[in-house]
Coordinates of C-alpha atoms in Angstrom, one line a residue:
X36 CA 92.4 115.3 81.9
X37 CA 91.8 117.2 85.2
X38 CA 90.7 113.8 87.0
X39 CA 93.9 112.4 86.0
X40 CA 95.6 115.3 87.3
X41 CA 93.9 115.1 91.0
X42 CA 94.6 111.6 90.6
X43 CA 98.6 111.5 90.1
X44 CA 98.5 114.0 92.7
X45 CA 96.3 112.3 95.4
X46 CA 98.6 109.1 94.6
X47 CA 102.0 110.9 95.5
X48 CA 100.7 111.6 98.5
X49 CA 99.9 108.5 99.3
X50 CA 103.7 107.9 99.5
X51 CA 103.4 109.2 102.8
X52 CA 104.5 106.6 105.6
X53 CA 102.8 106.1 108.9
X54 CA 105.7 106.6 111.7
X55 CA 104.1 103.5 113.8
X56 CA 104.7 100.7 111.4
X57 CA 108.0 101.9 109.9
X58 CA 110.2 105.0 109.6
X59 CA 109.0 106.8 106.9
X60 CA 111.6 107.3 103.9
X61 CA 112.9 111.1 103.0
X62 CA 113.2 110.4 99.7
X63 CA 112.8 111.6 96.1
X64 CA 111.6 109.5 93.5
X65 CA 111.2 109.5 89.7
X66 CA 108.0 107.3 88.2
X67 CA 108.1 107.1 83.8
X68 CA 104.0 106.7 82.8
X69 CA 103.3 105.2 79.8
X70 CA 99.9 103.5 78.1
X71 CA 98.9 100.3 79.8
X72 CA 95.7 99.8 77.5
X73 CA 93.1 101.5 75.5
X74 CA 89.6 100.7 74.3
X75 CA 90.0 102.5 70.8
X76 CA 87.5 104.4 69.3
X77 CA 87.3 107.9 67.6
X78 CA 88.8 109.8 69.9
X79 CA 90.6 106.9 71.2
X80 CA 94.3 107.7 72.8
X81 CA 96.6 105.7 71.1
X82 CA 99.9 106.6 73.3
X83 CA 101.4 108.2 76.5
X84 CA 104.3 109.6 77.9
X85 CA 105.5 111.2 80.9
X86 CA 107.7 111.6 84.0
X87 CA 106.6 112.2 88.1
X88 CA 109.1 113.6 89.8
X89 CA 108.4 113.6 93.9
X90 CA 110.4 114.6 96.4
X91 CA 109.7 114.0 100.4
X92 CA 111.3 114.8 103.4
X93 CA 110.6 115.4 107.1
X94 CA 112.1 119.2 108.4
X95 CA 111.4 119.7 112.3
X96 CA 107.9 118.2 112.9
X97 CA 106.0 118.8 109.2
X98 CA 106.6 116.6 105.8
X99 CA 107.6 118.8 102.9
X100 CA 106.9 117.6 99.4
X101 CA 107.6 118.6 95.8
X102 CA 105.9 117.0 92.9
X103 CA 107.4 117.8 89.8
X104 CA 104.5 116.2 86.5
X105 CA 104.7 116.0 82.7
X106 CA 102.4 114.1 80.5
X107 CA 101.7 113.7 76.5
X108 CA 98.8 112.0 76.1
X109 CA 98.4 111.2 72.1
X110 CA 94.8 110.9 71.0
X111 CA 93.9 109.0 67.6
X112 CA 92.4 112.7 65.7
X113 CA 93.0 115.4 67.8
X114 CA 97.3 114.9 68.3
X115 CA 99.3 115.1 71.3
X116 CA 98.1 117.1 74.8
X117 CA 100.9 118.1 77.3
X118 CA 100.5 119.0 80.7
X119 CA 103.2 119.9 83.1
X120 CA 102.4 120.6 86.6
X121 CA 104.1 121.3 90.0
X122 CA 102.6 120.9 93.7
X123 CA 104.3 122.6 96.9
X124 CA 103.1 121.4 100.7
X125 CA 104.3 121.3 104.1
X126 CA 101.8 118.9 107.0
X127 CA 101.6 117.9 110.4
X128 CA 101.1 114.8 111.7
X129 CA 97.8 115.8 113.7
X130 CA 96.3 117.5 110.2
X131 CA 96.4 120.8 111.8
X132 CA 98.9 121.8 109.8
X133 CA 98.2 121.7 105.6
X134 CA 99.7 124.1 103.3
X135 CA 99.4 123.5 99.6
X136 CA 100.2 125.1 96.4
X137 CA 99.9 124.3 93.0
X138 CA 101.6 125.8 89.4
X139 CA 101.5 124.7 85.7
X140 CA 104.4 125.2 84.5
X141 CA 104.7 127.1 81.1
X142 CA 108.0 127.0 79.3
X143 CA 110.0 126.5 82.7
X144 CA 107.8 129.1 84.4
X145 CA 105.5 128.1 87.4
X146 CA 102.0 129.8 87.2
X147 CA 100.2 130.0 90.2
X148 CA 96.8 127.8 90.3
X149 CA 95.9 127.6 93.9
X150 CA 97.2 128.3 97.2
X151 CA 96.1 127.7 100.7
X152 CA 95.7 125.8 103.7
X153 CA 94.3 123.9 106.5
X154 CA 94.3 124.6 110.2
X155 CA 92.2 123.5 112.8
X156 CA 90.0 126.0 114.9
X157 CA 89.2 124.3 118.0
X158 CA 87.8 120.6 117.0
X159 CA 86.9 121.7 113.4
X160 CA 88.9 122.0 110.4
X161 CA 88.8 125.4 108.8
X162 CA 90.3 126.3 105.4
X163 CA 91.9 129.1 104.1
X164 CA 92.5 129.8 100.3
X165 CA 94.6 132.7 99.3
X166 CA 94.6 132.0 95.5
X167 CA 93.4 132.8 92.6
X168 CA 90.5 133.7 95.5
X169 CA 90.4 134.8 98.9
X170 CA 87.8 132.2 100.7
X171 CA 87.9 130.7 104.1
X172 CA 85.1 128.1 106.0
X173 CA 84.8 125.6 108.1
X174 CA 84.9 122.4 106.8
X175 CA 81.2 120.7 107.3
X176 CA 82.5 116.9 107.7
X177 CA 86.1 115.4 109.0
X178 CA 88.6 115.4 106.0
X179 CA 91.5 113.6 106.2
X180 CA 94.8 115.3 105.0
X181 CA 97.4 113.1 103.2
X182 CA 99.1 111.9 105.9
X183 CA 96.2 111.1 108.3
X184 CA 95.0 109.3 105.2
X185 CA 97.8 107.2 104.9
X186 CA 98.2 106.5 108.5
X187 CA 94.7 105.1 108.8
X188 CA 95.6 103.2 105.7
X189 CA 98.4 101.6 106.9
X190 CA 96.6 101.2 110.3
X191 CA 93.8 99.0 108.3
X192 CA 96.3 97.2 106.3
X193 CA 98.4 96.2 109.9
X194 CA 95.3 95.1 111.4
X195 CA 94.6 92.6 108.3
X196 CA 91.0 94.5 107.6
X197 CA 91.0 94.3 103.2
X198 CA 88.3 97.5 103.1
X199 CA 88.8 100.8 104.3
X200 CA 87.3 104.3 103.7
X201 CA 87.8 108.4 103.8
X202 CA 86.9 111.1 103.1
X203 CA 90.1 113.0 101.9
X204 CA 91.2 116.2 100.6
X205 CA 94.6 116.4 98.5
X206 CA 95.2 120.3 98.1
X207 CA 95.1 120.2 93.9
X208 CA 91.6 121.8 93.7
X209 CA 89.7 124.1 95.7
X210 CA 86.6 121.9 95.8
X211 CA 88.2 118.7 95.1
X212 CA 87.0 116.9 98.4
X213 CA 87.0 113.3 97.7
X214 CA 85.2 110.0 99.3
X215 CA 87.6 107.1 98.6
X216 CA 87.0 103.5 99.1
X217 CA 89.9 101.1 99.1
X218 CA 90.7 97.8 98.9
X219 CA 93.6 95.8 100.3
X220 CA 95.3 92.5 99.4
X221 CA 98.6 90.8 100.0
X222 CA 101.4 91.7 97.6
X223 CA 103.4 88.9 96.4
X224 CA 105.7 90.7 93.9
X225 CA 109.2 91.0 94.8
X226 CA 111.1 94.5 95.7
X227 CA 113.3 95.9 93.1
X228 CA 115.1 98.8 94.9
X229 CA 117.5 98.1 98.3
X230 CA 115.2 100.5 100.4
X231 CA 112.4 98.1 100.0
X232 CA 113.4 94.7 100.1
X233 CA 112.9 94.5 104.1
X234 CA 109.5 96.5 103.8
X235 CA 106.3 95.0 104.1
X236 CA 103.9 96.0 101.5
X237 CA 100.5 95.4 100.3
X238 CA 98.6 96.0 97.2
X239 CA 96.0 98.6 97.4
X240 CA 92.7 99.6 95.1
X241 CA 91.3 102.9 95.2
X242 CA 88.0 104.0 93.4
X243 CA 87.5 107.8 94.5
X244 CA 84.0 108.9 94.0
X245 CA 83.3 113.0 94.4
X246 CA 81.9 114.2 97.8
X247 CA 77.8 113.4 98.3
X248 CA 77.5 112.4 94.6
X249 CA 74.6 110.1 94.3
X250 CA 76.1 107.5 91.7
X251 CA 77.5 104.5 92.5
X252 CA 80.2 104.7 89.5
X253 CA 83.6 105.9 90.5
X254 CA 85.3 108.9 89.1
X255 CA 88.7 107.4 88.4
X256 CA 89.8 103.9 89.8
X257 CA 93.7 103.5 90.9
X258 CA 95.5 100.6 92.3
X259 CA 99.3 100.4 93.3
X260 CA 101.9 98.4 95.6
X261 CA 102.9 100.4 98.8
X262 CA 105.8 99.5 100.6
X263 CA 105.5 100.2 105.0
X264 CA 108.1 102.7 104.3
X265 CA 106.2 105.3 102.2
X266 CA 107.3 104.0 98.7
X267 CA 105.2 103.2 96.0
X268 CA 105.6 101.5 92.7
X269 CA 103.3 99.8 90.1
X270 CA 100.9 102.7 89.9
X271 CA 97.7 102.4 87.3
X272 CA 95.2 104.3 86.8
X273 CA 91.9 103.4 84.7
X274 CA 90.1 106.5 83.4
X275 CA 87.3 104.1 81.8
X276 CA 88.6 104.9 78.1
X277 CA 92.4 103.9 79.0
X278 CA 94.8 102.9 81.3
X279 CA 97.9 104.3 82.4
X280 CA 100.9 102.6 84.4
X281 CA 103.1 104.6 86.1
X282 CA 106.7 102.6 86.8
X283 CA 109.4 103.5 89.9
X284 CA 112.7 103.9 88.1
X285 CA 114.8 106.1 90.6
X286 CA 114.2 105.9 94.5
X287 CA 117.1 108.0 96.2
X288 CA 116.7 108.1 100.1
X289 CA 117.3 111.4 102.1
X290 CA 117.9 112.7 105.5
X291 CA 115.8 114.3 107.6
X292 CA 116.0 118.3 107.7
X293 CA 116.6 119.6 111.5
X294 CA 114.3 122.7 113.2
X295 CA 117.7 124.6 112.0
X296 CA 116.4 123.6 108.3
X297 CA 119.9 121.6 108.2

């Protein structure tokens, strides 16, 4: 399950906007996931179900998100496995600026994971973890923070180009550096929520693979519908032995926070 879990969280930051094309949406938004398909088996999962709660919204000159995660995955022998997560971050536009935190949550308590951050120290990217270790280094190749990966994404997608490539890291593991291929296509599905209906969007295909692994084969695969705005719906994810789809059923716009925090 940990792939699934840098997945999900990868993916809501991808909801993200990229100020040139469109203002980005303050938003929060509430995703049900549920089994798309299974290939049986043994220890074959026979059902899902869960809720993504994300919350976004620019304050001063950073993005501030909340991602709020529970899953029961059902498998065939072994019964039901829960997971309940919550990510905390704050970014600049530049990528100088990427603080990140991550809990599971146990019986309405948050449990501290990870905490750090990213800052850059002179044309290099250095980070900083503070938990459950103290660690800091420079980075040894140019990763791309949420937001600069979605603004390149958006960029690509603008500019008609249907491949595009990073390497990205998401703040939900300490090592969790990823390379991510992505392909893009027209979307020709129709938007179901007023916030969308005059957004462009596009349908995008991610396979992530782990940084300066050797196999061609792709960790997790993911594709989705991304509105211009930030918004994205139609989420699956294929983790080989199943599938799961995640579905936007609440999108509730907000407005921006000033420097004052009001």
């Amino acid at each position: 399950m940990r792939h699934f879990f840098k997945n999900i969280f990868l993916l809501s930051y991808l909801f993200i906007a990229f100020p040139a094309l469109a203002t980005p949406l303050s938003h929060t938004a509430k995703y049900d996931i549920s089994l798309l398909s299974t290939e049986g088996g043994a220890q074959s999962v026979v059902g899902a179900n869960g809720i993504l709660k994300y919350q976004i919204r620019k304050a001063c000159s950073y993005w501030q998100t909340e991602t709020i995660f529970s899953l029961d995955i059902n498998y065939d022998i072994s019964g039901i496995e829960t997971t309940n997560w919550k990510q905390e971050t704050t970014e600049s536009l530049d990528g100088c600026v990427f603080d990140f935190k991550v809990f599971t949550r146990d019986k309405s308590t948050d449990h501290s994971d990870l905490q750090g951050q990213i800052r850059c120290d002179g044309k290099k990217q250095k980070i900083y973890v503070s938990h459950p270790f103290k660690e800091d280094h420079v980075l040894n190749q140019t990763v791309k923070t949420p937001l600069q990966q979605m603004e390149n994404l958006f960029t690509a997608a603008k500019a008609g180009k249907k491949h595009f490539s990073s390497i990205v890291y998401d703040g939900t593991q300490y090592n969790g550096i990823m390379f991510v291929s992505v392909f893009i296509s027209e979307n020709k599905k129709p938007a179901r929520f007023n916030a969308l209906k005059d957004k462009k969007s596009w349908h995008f295909d991610f396979a992530f693979y782990p940084l300066n692994d050797k196999t061609d084969v792709p960790a997790y695969e993911t594709s989705a519908i991304y509105y211009e705005n930030g918004v994205a719906d139609e989420i699956i994810q294929d983790f080989g032995a199943y599938r799961l789809l995640s579905t936007l059923k609440e999108l509730k716009p907000l407005r921006n926070l000033t420097c004052s925090g009001k």
